[in-house]
CSV table of N, CA, C and O in Angstrom, one decimal:
chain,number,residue,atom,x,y,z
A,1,UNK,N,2.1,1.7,-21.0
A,1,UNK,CA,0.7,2.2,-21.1
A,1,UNK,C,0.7,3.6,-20.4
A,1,UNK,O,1.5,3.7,-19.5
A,2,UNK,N,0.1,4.5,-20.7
A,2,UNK,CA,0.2,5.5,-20.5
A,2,UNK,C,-0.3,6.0,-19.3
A,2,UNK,O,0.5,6.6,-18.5
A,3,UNK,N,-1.7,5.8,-19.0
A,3,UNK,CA,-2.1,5.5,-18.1
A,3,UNK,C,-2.1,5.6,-16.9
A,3,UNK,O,-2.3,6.5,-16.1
A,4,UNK,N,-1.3,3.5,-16.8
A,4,UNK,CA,-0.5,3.0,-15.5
A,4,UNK,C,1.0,3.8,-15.1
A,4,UNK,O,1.5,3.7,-14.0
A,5,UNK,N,1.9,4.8,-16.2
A,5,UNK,CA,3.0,5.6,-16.4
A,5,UNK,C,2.6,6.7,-15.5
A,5,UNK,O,3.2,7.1,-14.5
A,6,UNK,N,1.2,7.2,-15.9
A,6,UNK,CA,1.0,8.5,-15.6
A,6,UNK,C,0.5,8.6,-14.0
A,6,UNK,O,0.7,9.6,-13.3
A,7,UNK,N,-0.1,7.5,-13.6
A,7,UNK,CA,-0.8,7.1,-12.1
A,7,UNK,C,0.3,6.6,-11.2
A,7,UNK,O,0.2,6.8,-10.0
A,8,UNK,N,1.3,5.9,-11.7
A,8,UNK,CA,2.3,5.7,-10.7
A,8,UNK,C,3.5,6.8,-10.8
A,8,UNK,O,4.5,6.8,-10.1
A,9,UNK,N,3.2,7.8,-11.6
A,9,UNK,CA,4.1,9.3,-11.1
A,9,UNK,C,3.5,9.8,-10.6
A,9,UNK,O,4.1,10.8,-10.2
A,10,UNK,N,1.8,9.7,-10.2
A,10,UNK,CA,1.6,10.2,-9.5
A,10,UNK,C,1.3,10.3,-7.6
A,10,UNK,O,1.1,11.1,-6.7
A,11,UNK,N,1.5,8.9,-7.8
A,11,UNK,CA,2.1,7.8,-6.4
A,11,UNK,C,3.6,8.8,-6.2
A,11,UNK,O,3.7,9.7,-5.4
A,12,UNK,N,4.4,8.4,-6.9
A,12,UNK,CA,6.2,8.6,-7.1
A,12,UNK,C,6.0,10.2,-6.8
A,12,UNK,O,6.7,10.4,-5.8
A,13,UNK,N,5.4,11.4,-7.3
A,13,UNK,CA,5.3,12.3,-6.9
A,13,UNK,C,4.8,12.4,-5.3
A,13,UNK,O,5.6,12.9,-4.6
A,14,UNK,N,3.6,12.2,-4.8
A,14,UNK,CA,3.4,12.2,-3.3
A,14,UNK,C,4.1,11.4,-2.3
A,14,UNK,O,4.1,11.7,-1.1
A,15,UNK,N,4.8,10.3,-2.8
A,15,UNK,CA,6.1,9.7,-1.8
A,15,UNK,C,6.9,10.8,-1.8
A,15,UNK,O,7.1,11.4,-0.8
A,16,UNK,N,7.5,11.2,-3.1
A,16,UNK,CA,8.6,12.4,-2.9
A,16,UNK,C,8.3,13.7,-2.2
A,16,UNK,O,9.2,14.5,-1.9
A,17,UNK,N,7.3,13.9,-1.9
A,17,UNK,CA,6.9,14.9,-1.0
A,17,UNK,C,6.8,15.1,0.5
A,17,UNK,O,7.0,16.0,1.2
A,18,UNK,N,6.4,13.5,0.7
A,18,UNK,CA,6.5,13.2,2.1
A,18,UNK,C,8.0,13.1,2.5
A,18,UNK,O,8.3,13.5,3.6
A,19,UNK,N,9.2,12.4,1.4
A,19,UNK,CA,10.4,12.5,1.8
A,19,UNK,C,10.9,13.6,1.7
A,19,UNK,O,11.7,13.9,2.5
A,20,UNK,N,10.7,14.5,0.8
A,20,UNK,CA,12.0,15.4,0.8
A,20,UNK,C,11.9,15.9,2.0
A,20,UNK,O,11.0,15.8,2.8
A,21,UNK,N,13.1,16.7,2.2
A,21,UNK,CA,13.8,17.3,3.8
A,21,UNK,C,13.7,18.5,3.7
A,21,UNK,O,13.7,19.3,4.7
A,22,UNK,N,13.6,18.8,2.2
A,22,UNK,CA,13.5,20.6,1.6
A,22,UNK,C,12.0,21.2,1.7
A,22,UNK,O,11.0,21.2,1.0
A,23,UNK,N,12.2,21.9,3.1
A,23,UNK,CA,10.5,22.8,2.7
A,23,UNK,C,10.7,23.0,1.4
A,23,UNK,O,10.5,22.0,0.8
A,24,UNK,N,11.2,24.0,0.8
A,24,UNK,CA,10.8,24.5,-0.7
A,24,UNK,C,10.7,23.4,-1.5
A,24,UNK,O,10.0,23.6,-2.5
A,25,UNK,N,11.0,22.3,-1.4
A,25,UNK,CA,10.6,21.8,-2.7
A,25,UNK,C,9.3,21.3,-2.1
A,25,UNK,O,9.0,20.4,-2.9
A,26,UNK,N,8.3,21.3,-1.1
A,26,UNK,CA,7.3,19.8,-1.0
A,26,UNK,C,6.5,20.9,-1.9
A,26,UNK,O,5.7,20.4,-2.7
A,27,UNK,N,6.3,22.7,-1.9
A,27,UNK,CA,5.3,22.9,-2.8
A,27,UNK,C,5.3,22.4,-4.7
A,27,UNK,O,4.4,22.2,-5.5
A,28,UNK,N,6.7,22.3,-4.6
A,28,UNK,CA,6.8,21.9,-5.8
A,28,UNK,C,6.7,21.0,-6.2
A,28,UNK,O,6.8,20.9,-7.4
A,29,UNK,N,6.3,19.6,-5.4
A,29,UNK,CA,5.8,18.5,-5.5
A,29,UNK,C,4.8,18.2,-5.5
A,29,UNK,O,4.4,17.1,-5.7
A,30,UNK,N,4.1,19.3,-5.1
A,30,UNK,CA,2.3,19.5,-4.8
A,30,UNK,C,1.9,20.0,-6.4
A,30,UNK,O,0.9,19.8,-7.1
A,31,UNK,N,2.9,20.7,-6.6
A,31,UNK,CA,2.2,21.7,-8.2
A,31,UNK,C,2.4,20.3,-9.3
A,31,UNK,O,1.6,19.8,-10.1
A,32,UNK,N,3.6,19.9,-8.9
A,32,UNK,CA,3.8,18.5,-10.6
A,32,UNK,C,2.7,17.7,-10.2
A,32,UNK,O,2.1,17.2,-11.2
A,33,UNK,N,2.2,17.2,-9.0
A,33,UNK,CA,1.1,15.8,-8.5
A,33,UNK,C,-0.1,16.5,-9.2
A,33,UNK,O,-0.5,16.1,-10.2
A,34,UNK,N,-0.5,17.5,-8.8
A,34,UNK,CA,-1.8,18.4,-9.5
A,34,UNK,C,-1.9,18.6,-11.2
A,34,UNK,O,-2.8,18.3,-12.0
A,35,UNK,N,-1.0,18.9,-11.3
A,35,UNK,CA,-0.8,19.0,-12.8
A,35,UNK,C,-0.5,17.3,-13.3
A,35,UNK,O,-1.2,16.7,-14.1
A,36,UNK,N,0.0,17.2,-12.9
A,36,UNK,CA,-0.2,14.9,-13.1
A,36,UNK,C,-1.3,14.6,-13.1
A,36,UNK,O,-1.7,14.1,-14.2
A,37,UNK,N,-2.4,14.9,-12.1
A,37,UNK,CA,-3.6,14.9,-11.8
A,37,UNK,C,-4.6,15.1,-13.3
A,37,UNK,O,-5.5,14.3,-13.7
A,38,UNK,N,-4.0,16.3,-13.9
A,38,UNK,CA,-4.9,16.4,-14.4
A,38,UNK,C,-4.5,15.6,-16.0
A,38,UNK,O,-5.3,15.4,-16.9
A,39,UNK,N,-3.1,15.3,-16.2
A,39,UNK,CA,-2.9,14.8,-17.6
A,39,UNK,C,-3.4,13.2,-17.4
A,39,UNK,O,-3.7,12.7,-18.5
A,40,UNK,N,-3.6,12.2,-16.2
A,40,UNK,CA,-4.1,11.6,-16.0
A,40,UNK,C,-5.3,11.4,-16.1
A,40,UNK,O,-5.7,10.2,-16.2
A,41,UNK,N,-6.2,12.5,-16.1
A,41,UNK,CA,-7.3,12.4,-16.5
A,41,UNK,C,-7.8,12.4,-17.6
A,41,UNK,O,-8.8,11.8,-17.8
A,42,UNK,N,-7.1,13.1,-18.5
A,42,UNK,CA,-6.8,13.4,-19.9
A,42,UNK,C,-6.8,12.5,-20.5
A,42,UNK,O,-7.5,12.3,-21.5
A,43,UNK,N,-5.5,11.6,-19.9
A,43,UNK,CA,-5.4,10.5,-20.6
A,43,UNK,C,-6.6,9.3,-20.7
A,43,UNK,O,-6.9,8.7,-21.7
A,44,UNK,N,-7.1,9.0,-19.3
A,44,UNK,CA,-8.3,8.2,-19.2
A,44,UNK,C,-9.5,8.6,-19.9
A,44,UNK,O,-10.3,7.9,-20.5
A,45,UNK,N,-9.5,9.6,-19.9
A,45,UNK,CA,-10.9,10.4,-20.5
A,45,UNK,C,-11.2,9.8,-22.0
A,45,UNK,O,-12.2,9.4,-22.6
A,46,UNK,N,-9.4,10.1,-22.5
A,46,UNK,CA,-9.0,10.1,-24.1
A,46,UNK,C,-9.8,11.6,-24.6
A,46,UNK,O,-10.5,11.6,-25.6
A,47,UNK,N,-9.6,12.6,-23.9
A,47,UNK,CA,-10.1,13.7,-24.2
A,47,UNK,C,-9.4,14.0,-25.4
A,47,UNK,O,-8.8,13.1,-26.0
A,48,UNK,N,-9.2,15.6,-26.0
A,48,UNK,CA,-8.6,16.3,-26.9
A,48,UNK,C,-6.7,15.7,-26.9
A,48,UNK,O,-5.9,15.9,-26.0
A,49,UNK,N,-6.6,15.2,-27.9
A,49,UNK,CA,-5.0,14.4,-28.0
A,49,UNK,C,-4.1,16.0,-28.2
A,49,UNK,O,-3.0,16.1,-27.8
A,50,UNK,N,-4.7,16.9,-28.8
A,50,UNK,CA,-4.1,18.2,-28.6
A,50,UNK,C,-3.6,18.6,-27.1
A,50,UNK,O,-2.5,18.9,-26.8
A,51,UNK,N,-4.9,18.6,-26.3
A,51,UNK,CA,-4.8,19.2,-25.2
A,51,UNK,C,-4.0,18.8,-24.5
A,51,UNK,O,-3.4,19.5,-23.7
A,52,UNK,N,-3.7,17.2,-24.6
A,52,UNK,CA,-3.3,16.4,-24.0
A,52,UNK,C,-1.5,16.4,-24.3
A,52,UNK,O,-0.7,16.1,-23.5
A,53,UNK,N,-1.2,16.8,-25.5
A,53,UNK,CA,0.4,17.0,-25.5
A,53,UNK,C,0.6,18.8,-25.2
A,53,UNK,O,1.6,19.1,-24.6
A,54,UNK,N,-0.4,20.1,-25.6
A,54,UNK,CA,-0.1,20.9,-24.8
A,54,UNK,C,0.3,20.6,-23.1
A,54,UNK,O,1.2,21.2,-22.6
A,55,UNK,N,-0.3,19.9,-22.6
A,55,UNK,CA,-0.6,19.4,-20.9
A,55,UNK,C,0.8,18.9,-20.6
A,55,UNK,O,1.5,19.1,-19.6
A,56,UNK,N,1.3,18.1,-21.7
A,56,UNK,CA,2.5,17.1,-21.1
A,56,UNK,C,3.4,18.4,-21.8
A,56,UNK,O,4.5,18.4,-21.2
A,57,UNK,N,3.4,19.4,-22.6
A,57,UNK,CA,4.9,20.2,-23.1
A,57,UNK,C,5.0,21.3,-21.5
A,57,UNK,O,6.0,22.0,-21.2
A,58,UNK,N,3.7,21.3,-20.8
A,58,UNK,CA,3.5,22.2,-19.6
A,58,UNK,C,4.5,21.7,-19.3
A,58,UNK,O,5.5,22.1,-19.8
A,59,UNK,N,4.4,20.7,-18.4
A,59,UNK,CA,4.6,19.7,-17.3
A,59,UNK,C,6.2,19.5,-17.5
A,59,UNK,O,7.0,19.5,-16.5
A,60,UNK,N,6.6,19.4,-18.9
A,60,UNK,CA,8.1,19.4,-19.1
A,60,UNK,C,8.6,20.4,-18.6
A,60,UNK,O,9.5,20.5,-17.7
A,61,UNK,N,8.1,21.2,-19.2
A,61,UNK,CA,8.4,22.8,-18.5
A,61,UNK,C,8.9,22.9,-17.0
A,61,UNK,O,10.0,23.3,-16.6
A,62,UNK,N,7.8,22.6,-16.4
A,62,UNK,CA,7.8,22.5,-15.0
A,62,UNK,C,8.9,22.1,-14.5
A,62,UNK,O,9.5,22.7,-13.6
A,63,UNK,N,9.4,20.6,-15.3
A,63,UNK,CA,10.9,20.0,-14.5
A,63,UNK,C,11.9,20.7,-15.5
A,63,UNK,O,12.9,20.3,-15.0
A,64,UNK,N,12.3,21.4,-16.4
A,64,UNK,CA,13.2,22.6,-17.1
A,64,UNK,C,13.4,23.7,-16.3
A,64,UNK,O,14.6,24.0,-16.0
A,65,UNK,N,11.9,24.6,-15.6
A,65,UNK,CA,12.7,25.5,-14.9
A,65,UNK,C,12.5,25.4,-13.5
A,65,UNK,O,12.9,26.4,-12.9
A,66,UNK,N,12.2,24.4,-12.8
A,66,UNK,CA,11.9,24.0,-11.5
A,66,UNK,C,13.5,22.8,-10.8
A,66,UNK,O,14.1,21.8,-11.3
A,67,UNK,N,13.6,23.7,-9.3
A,67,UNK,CA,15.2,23.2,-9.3
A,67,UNK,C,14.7,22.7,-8.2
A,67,UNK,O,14.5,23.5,-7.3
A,68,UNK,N,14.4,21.0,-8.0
A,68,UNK,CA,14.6,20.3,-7.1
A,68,UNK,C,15.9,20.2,-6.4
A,68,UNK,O,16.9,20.3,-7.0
A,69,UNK,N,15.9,20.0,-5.3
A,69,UNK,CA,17.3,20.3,-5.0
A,69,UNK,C,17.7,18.9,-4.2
A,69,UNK,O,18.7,18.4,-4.6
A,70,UNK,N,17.1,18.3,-3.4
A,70,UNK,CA,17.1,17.1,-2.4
A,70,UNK,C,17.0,15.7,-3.3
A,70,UNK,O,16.3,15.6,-4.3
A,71,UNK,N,17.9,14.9,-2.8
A,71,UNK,CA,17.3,13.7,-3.6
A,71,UNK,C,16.3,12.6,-3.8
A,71,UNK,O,16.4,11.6,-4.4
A,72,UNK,N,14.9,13.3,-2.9
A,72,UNK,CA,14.1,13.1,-3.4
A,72,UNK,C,13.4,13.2,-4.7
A,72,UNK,O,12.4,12.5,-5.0
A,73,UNK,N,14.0,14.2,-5.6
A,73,UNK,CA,13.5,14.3,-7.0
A,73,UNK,C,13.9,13.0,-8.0
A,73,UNK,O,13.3,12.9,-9.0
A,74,UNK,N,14.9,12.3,-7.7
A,74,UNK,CA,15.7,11.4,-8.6
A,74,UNK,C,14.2,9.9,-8.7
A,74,UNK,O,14.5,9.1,-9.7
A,75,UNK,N,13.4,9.5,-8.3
A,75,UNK,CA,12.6,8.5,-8.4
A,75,UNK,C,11.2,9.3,-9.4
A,75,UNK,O,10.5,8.5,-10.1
A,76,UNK,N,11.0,11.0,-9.2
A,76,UNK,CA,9.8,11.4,-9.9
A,76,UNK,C,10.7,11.7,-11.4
A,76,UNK,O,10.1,11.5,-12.5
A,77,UNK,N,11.6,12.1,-11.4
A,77,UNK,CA,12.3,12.4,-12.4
A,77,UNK,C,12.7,11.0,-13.6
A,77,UNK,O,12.8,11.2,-14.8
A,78,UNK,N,12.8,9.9,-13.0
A,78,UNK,CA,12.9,8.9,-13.8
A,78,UNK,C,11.5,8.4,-14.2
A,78,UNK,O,11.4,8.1,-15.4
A,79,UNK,N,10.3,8.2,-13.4
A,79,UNK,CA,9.1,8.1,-13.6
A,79,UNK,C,8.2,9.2,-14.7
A,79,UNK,O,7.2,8.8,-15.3
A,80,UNK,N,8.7,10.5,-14.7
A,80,UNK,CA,8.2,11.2,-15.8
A,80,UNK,C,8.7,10.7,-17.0
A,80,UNK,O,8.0,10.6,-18.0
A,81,UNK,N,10.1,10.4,-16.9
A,81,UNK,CA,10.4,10.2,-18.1
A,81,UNK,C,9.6,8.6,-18.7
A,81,UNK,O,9.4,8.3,-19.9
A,82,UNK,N,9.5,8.2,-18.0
A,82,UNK,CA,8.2,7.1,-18.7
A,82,UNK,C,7.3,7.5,-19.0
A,82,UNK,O,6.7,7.3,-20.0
A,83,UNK,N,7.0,8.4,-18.1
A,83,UNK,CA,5.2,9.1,-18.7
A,83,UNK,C,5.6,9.6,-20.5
A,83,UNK,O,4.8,9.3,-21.3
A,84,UNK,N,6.7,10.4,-20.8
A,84,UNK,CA,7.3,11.3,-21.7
A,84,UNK,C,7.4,10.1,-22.8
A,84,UNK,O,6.7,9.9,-23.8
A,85,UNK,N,8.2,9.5,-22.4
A,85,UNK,CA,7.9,8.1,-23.7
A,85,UNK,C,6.9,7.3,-23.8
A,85,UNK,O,7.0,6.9,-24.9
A,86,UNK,N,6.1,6.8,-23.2
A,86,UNK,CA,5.3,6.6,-23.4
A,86,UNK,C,4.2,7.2,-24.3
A,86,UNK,O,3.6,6.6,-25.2
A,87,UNK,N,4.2,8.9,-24.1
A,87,UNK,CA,3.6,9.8,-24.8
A,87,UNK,C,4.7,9.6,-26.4
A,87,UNK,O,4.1,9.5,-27.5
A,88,UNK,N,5.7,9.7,-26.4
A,88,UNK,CA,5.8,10.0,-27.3
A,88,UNK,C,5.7,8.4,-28.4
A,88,UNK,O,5.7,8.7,-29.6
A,89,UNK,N,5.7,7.3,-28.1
A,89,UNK,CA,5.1,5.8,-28.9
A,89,UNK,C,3.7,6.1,-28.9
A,89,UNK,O,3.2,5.2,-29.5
A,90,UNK,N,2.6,7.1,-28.3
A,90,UNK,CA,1.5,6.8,-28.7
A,90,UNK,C,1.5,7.9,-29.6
A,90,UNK,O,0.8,7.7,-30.6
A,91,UNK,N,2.0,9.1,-29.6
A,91,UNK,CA,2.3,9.7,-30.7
A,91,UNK,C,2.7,9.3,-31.8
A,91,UNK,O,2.2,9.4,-32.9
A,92,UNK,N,3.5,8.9,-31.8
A,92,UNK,CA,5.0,8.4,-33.1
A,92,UNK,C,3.0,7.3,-33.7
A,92,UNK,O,2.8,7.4,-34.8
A,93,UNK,N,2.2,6.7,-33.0
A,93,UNK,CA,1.6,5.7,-34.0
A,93,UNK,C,-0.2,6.8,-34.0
A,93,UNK,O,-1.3,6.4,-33.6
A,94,UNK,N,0.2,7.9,-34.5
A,94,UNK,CA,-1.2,8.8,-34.6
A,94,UNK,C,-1.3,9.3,-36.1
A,94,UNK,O,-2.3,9.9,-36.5
């Protein structure tokens, strides 16, 4: 469900923040939770399904050119990827 995907990366994003060891990445962990923030809302709302896959092609983005470096990123990084399929099985049935 998409949802419960999108709310527990958003948990999995603020643990990874508290752990990493890298000043530079905790802002980066603040920008993906915020932006989580809001595709979770999105999703609850069931707002524009448009808006809502521009929102998630952002957010990919984000982990494409954003270089976590500590291994704290490896628990948000598998957790998006559920958010990502998830999105894409409620797509594949629209």
């Amino acid at each position: 469900m998409l949802e419960k995907d999108l709310a527990n990366y958003v948990l999995i994003l603020d643990d990874a923040a508290a752990a990493s060891k890298r000043q530079a990445d905790k802002p980066l962990y603040e920008k993906y939770r915020a932006h989580a923030g809001l595709l979770l809302a999105l999703a609850v709302t069931e707002g524009e399904k448009e808006r809502l896959q521009e929102e998630i092609d952002a957010h990919e983005n984000l982990w494409v050119h954003s270089w976590l470096t500590d291994e704290a990123y490896q628990k948000p990084a598998m957790a998006w990827r559920n958010v990502a399929d998830a999105w894409l099985a409620i797509k594949s049935n629209l």
